[in-house]
PDB file of C-alpha atoms and ligand atoms in Angstrom:
ATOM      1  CA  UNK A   1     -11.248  56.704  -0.190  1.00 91.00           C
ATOM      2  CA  UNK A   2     -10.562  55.604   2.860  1.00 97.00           C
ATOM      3  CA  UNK A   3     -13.522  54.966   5.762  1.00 98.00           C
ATOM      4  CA  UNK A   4     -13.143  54.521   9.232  1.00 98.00           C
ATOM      5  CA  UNK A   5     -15.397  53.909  11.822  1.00 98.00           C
ATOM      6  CA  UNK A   6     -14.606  54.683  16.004  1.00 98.00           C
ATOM      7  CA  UNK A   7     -17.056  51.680  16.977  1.00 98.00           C
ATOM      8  CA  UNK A   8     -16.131  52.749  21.100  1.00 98.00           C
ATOM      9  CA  UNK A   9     -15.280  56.119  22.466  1.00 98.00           C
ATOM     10  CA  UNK A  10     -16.008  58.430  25.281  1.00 98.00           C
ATOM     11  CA  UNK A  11     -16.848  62.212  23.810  1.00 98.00           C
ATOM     12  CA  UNK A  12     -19.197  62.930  26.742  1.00 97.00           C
ATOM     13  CA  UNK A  13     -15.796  64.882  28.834  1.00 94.00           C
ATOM     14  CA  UNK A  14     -14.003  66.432  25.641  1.00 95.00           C
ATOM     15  CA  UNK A  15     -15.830  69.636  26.336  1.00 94.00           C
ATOM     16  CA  UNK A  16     -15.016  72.924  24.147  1.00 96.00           C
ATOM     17  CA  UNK A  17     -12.156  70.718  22.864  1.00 97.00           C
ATOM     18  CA  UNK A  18     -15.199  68.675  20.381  1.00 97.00           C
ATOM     19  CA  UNK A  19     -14.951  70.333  17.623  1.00 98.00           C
ATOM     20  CA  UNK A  20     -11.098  70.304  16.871  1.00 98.00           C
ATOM     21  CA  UNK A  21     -11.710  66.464  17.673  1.00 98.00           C
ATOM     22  CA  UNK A  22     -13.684  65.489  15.103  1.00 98.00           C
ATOM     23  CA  UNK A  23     -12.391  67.929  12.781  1.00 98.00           C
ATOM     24  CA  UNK A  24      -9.050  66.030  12.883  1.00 98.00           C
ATOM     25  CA  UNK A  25     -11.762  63.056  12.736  1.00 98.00           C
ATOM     26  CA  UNK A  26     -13.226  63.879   9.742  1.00 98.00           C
ATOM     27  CA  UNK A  27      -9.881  64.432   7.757  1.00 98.00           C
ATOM     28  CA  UNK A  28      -8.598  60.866   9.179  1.00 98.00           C
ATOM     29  CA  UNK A  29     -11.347  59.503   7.391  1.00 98.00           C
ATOM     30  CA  UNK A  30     -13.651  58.895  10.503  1.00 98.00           C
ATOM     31  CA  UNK A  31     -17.047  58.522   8.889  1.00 98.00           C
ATOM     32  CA  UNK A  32     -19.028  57.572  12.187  1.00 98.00           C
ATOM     33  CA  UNK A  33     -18.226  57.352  15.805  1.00 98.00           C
ATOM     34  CA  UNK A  34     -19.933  55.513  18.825  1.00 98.00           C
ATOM     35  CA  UNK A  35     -19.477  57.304  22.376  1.00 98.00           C
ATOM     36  CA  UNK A  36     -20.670  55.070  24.846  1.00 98.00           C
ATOM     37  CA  UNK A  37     -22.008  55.963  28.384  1.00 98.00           C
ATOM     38  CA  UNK A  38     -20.328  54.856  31.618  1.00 98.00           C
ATOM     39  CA  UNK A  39     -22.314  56.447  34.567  1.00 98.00           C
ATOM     40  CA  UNK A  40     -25.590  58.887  34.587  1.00 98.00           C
ATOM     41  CA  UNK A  41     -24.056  61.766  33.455  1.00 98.00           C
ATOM     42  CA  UNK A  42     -21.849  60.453  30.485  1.00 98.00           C
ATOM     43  CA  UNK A  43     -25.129  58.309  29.463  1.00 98.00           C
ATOM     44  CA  UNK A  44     -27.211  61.655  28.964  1.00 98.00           C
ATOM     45  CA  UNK A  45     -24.423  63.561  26.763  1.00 98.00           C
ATOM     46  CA  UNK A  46     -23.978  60.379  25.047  1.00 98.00           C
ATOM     47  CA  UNK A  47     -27.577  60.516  24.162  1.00 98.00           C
ATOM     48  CA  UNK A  48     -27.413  64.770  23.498  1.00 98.00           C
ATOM     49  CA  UNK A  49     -25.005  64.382  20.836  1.00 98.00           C
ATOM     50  CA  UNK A  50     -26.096  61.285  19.459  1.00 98.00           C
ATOM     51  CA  UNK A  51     -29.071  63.426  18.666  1.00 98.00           C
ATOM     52  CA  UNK A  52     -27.172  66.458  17.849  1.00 97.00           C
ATOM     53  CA  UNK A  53     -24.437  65.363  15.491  1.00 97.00           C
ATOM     54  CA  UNK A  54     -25.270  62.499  12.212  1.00 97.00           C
ATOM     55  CA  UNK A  55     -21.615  61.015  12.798  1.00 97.00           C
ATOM     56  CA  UNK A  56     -22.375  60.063  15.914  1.00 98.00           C
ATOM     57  CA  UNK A  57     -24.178  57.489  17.694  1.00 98.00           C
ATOM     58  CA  UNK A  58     -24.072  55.789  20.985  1.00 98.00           C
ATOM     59  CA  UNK A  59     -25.049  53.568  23.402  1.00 98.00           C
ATOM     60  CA  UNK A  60     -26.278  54.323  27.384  1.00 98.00           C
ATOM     61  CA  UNK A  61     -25.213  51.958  31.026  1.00 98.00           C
ATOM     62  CA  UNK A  62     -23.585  51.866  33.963  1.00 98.00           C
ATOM     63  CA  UNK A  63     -19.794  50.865  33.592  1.00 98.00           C
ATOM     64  CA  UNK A  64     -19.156  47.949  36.625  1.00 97.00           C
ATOM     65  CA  UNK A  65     -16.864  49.859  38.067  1.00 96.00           C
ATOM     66  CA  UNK A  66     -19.535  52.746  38.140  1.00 96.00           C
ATOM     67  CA  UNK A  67     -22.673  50.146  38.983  1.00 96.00           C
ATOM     68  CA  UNK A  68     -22.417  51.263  42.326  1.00 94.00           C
ATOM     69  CA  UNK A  69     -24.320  54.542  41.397  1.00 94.00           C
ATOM     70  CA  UNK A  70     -27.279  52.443  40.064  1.00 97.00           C
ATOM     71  CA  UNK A  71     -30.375  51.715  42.379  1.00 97.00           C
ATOM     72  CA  UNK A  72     -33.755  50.698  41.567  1.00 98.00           C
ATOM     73  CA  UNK A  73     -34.927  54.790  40.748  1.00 98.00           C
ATOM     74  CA  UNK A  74     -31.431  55.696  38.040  1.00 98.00           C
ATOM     75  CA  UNK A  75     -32.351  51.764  36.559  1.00 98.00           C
ATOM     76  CA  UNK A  76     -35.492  53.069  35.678  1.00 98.00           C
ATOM     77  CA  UNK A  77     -34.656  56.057  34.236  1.00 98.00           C
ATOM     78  CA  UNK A  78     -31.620  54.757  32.313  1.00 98.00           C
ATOM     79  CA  UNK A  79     -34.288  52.625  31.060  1.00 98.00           C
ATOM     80  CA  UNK A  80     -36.131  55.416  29.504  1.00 98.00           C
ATOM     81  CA  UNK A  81     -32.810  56.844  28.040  1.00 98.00           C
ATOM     82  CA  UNK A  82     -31.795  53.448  26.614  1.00 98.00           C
ATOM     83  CA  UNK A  83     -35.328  53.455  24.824  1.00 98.00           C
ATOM     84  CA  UNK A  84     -34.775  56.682  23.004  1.00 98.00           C
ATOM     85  CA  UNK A  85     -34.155  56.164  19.569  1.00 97.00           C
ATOM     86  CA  UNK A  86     -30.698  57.614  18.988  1.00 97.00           C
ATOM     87  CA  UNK A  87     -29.598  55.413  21.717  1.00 98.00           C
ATOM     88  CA  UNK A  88     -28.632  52.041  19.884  1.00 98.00           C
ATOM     89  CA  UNK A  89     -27.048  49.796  22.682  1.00 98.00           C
ATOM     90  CA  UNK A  90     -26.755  49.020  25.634  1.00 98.00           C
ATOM     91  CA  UNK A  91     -23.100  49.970  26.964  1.00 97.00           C
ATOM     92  CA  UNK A  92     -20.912  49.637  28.614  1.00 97.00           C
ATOM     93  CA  UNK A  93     -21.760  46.639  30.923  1.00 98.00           C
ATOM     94  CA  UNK A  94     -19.569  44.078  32.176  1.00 98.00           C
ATOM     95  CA  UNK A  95     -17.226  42.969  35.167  1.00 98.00           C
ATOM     96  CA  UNK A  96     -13.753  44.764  35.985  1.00 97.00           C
ATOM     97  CA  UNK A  97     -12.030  42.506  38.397  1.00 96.00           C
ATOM     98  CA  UNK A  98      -9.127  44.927  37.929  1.00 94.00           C
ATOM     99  CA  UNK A  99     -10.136  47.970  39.724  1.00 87.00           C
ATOM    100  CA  UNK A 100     -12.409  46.037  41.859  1.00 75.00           C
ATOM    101  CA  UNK A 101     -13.890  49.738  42.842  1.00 84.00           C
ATOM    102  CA  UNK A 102     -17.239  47.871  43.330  1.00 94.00           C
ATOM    103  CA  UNK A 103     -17.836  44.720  45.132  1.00 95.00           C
ATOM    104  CA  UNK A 104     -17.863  42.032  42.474  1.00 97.00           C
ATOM    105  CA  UNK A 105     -21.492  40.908  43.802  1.00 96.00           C
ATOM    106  CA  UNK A 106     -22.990  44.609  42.618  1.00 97.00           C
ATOM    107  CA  UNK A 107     -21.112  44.472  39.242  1.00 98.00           C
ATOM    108  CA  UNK A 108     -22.653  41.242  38.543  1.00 98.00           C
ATOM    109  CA  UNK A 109     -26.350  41.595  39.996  1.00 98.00           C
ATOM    110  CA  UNK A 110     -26.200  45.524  37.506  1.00 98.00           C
ATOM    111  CA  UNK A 111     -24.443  43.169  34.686  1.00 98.00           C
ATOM    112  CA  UNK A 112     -27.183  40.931  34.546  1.00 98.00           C
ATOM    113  CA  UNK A 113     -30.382  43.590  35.026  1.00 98.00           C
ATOM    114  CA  UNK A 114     -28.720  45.567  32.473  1.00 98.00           C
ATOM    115  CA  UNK A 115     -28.551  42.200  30.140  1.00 98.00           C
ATOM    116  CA  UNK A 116     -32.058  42.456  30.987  1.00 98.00           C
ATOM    117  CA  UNK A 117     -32.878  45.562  29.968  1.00 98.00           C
ATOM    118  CA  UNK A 118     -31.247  45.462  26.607  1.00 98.00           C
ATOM    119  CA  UNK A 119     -33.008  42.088  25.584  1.00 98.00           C
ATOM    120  CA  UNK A 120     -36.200  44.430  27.035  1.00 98.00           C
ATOM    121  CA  UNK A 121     -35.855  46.624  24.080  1.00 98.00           C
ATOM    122  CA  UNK A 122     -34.286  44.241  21.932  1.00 98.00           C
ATOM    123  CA  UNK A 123     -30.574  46.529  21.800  1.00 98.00           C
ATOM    124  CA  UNK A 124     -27.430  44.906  20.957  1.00 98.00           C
ATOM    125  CA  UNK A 125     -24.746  45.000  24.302  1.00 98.00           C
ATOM    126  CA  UNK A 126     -21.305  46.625  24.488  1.00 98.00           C
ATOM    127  CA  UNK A 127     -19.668  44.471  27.197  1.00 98.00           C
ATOM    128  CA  UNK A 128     -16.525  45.635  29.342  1.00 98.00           C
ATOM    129  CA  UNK A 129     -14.854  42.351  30.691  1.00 96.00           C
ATOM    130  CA  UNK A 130     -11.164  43.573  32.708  1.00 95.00           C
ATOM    131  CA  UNK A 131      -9.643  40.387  34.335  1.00 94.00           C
ATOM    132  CA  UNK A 132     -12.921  38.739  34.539  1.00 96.00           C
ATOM    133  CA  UNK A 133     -13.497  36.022  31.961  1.00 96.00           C
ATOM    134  CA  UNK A 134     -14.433  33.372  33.824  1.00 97.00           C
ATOM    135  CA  UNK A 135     -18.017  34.869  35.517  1.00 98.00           C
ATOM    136  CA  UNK A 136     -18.084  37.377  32.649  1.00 98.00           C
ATOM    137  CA  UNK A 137     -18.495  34.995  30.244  1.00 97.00           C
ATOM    138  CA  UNK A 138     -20.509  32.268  32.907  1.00 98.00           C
ATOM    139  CA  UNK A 139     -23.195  35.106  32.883  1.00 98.00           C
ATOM    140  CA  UNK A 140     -22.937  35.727  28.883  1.00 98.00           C
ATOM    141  CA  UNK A 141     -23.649  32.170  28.505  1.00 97.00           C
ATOM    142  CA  UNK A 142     -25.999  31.783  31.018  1.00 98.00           C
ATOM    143  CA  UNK A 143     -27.949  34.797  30.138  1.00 98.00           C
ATOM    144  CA  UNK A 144     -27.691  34.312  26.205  1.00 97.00           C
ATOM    145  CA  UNK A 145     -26.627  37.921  26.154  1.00 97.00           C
ATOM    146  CA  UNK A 146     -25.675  38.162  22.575  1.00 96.00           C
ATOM    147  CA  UNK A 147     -29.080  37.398  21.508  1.00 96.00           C
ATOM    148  CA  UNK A 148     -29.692  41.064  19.957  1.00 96.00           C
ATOM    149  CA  UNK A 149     -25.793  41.880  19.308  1.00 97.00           C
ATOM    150  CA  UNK A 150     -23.033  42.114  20.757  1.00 98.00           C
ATOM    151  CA  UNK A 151     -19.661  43.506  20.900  1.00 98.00           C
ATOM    152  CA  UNK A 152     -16.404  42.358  23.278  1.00 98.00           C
ATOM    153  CA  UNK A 153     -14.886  45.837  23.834  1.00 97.00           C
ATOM    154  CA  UNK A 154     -11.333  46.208  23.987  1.00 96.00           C
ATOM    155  CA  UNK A 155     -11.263  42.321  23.480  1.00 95.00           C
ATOM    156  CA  UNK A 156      -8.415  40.751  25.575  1.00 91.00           C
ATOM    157  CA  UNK A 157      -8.213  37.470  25.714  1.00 93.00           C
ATOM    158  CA  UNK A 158      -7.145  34.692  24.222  1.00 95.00           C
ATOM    159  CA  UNK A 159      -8.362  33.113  20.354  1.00 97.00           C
ATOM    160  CA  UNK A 160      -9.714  30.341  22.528  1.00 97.00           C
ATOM    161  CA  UNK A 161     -12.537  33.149  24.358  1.00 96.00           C
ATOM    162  CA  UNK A 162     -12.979  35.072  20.837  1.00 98.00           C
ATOM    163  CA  UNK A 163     -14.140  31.607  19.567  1.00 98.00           C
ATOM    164  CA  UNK A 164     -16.955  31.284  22.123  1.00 97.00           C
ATOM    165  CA  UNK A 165     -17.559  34.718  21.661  1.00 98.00           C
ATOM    166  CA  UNK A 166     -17.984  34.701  18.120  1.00 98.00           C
ATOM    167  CA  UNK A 167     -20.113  31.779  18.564  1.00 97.00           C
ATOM    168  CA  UNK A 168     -21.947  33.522  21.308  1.00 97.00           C
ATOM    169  CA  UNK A 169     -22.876  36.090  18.100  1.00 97.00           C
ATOM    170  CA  UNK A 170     -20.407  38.908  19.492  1.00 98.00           C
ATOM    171  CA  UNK A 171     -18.272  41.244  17.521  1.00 98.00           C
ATOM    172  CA  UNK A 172     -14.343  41.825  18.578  1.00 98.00           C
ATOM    173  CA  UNK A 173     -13.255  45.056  18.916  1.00 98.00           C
ATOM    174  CA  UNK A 174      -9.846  46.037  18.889  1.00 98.00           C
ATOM    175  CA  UNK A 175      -8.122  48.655  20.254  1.00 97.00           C
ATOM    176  CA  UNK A 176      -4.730  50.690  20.924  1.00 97.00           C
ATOM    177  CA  UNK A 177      -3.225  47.785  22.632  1.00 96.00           C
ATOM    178  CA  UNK A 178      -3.077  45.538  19.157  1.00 97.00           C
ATOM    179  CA  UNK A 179      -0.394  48.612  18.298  1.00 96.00           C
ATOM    180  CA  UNK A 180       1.886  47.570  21.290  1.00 95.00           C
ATOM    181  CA  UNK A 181       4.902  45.708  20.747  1.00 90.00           C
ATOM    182  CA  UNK A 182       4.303  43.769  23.758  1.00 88.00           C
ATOM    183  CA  UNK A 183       0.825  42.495  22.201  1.00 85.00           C
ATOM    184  CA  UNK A 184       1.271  38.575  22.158  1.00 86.00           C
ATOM    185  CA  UNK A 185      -2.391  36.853  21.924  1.00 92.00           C
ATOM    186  CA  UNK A 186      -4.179  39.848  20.342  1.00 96.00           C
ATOM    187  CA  UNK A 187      -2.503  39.745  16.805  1.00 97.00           C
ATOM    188  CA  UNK A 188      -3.258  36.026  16.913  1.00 97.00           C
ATOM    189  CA  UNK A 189      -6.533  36.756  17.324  1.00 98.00           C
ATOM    190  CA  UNK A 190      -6.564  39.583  14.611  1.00 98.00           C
ATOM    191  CA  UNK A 191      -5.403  37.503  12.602  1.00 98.00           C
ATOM    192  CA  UNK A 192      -7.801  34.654  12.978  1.00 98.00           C
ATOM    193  CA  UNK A 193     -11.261  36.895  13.254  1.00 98.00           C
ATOM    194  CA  UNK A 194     -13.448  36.432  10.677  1.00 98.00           C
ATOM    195  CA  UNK A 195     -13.352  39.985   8.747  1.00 98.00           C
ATOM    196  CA  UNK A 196     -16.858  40.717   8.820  1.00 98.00           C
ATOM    197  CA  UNK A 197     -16.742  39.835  12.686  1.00 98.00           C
ATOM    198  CA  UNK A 198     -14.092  42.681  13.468  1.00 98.00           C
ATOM    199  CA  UNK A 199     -14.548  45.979  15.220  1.00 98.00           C
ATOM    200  CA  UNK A 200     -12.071  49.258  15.843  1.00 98.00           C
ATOM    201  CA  UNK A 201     -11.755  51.229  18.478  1.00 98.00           C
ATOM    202  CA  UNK A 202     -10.165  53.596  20.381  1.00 98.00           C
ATOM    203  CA  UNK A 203     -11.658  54.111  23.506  1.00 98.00           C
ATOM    204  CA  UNK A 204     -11.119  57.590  23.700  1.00 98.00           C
ATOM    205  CA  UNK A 205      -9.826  59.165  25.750  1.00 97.00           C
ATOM    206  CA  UNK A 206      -8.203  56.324  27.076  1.00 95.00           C
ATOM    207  CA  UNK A 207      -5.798  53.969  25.366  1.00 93.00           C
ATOM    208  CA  UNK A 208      -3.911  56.188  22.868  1.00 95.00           C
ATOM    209  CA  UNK A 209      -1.826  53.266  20.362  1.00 95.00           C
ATOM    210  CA  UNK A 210       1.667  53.637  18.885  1.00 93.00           C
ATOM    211  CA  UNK A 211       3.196  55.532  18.424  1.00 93.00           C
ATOM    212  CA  UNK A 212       1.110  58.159  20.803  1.00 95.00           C
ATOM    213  CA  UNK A 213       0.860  55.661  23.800  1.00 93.00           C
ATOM    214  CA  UNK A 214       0.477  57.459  26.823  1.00 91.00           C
ATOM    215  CA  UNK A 215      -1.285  60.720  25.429  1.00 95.00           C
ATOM    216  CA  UNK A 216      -4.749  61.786  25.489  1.00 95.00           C
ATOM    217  CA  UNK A 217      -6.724  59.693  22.630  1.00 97.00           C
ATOM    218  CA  UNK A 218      -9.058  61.015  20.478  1.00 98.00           C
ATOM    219  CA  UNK A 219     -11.299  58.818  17.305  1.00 98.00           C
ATOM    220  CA  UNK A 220      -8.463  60.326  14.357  1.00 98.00           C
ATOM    221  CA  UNK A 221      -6.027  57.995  16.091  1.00 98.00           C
ATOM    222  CA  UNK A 222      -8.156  54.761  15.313  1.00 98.00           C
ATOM    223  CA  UNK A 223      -6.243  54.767  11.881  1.00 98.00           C
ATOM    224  CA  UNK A 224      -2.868  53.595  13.657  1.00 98.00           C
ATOM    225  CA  UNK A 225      -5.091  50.314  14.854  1.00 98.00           C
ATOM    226  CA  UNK A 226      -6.538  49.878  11.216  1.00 98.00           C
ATOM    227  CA  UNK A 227      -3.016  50.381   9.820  1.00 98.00           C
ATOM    228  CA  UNK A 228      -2.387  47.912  12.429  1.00 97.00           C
ATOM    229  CA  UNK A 229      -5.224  45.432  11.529  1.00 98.00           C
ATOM    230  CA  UNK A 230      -4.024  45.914   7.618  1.00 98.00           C
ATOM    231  CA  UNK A 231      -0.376  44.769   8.607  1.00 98.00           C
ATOM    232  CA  UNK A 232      -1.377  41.864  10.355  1.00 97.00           C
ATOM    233  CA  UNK A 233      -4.466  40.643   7.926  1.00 98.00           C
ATOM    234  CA  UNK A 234      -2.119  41.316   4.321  1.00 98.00           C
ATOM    235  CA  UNK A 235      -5.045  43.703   3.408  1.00 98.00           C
ATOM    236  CA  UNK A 236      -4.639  47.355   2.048  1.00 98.00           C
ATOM    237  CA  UNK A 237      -6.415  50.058   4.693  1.00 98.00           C
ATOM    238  CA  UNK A 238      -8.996  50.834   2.885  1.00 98.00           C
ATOM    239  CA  UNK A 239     -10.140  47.573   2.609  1.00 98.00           C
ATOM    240  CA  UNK A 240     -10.308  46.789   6.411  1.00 98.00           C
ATOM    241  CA  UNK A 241     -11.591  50.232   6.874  1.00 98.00           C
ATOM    242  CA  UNK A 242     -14.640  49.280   4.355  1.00 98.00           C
ATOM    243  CA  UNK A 243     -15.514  46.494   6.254  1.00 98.00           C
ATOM    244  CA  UNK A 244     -15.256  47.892  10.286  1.00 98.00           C
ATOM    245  CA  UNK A 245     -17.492  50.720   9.085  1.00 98.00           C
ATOM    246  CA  UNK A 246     -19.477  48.395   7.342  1.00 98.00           C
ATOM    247  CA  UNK A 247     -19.534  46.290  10.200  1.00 98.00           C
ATOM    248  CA  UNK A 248     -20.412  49.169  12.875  1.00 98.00           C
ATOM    249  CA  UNK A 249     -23.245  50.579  10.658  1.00 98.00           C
ATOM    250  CA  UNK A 250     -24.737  46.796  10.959  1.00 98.00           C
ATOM    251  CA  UNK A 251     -24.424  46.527  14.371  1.00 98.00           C
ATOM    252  CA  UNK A 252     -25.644  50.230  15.343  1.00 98.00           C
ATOM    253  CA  UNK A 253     -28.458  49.770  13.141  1.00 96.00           C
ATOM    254  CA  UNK A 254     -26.775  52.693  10.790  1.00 96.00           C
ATOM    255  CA  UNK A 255     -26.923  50.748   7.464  1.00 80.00           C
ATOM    256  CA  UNK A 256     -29.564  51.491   4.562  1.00 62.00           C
TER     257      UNK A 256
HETATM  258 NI1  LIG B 301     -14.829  52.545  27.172  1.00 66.55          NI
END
């Protein structure tokens, strides 16, 4: 039977349009889902139906381009959400040189207290990291931010980074892009990642893969990047759907 496992989504927005969604989940084969918080708001439904549903779980922070809403008050009190115990991660944090909504000084000094915090309550990280290698991974290095977990969301870059961010103890999660035909490093790097090192994703509601590109995305569709991930790996579905879930439940603290 086939597993799957939506390591990164966003459910917090879907609003009387949840249940269809993981309905359609749940007959894809969807066993678990992560929604992860990007702002306040988001961070506190992440954390209601973490508690209120067993297929889901999730982690809390401040997205960079959203770390402008943190100050020293909403730090503290994200604190006391991140401690809860449904909440298994701290996420997502990171830079996004891409947007650049934020001035790349805030992004960082929120990057690094929310490093902070996670190592704090000894939480793996989800990290965010748009057209910002170079500091992103200065501060990952610097910090030793995979010490409790970690997980390079929507990975992007090249096999050369994955290396030093497998090293660095960080999963790579892959999303819709891997489906594009224009994908050039990523099915390298697909190809290369050590199985039991490998996340899925579909960012939700963002990112929608082939052949769907463009529409709204929802955690069903994270079969077309396992299908995907099967292609390029010579593997049968189910068997890289075995080991993402098995992978997820590991890193969200979900496995017996
Ligand atoms: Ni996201």
């Amino acid at each position: 039977m086939l597993q799957l496992f939506d390591s990164h989504c966003h459910l917090d927005g879907l609003g009387d349009k949840l249940p269809g969604v993981l309905e359609r989940a749940a007959a894809a084969g969807v066993v678990g889902m992560a929604t992860i918080g990007c702002d306040w708001e988001s961070s506190q439904r992440a954390s209601e139906l973490a508690a209120a549903y067993d297929n889901i779980t999730c982690a809390v922070g401040f997205h960079p381009s959203d770390s402008h809403g943190l100050d020293d008050k909403r730090f503290i009190e994200l604190g006391e959400l991140a401690s809860r115990p449904e909440v298994r991660a701290v996420g997502e944090i990171g830079l996004d040189y891409y947007w650049d909504s934020t001035p790349r000084d805030i992004q960082q000094k929120w990057f690094v207290e929310q490093i902070h915090l996670a190592r704090d309550l000894h939480k793996p990280i989800v990290i965010h990291d748009r057209e910002a290698h170079g500091d992103l991974f200065d501060i990952v290095r610097r910090e030793n931010a995979g010490e409790f977990g970690g997980i390079m969301h929507c990975f992007s870059g090249s096999w050369e980074l994955a290396k030093e961010a497998l090293r660095m103890n960080f999963y790579i999660s892959f999303a819709g892009p891997l489906t594009y035909k224009n994908a050039r490093a990523l099915p390298e790097v697909a190809a290369q990642c050590p199985l039991d090192r490998i996340l899925i994703e579909t960012d939700t509601p963002y990112l929608a893969p082939e052949p769907l590109r463009g529409k709204p995305n929802e955690p069903a569709n994270v079969r077309y990047v396992a299908a995907r991930l099967a292609e390029i790996r010579r593997l049968d579905i189910e068997e890289i759907g075995a080991a993402v879930t098995r992978n997820a439940r590991l890193f969200y603290g979900l496995a017996e």
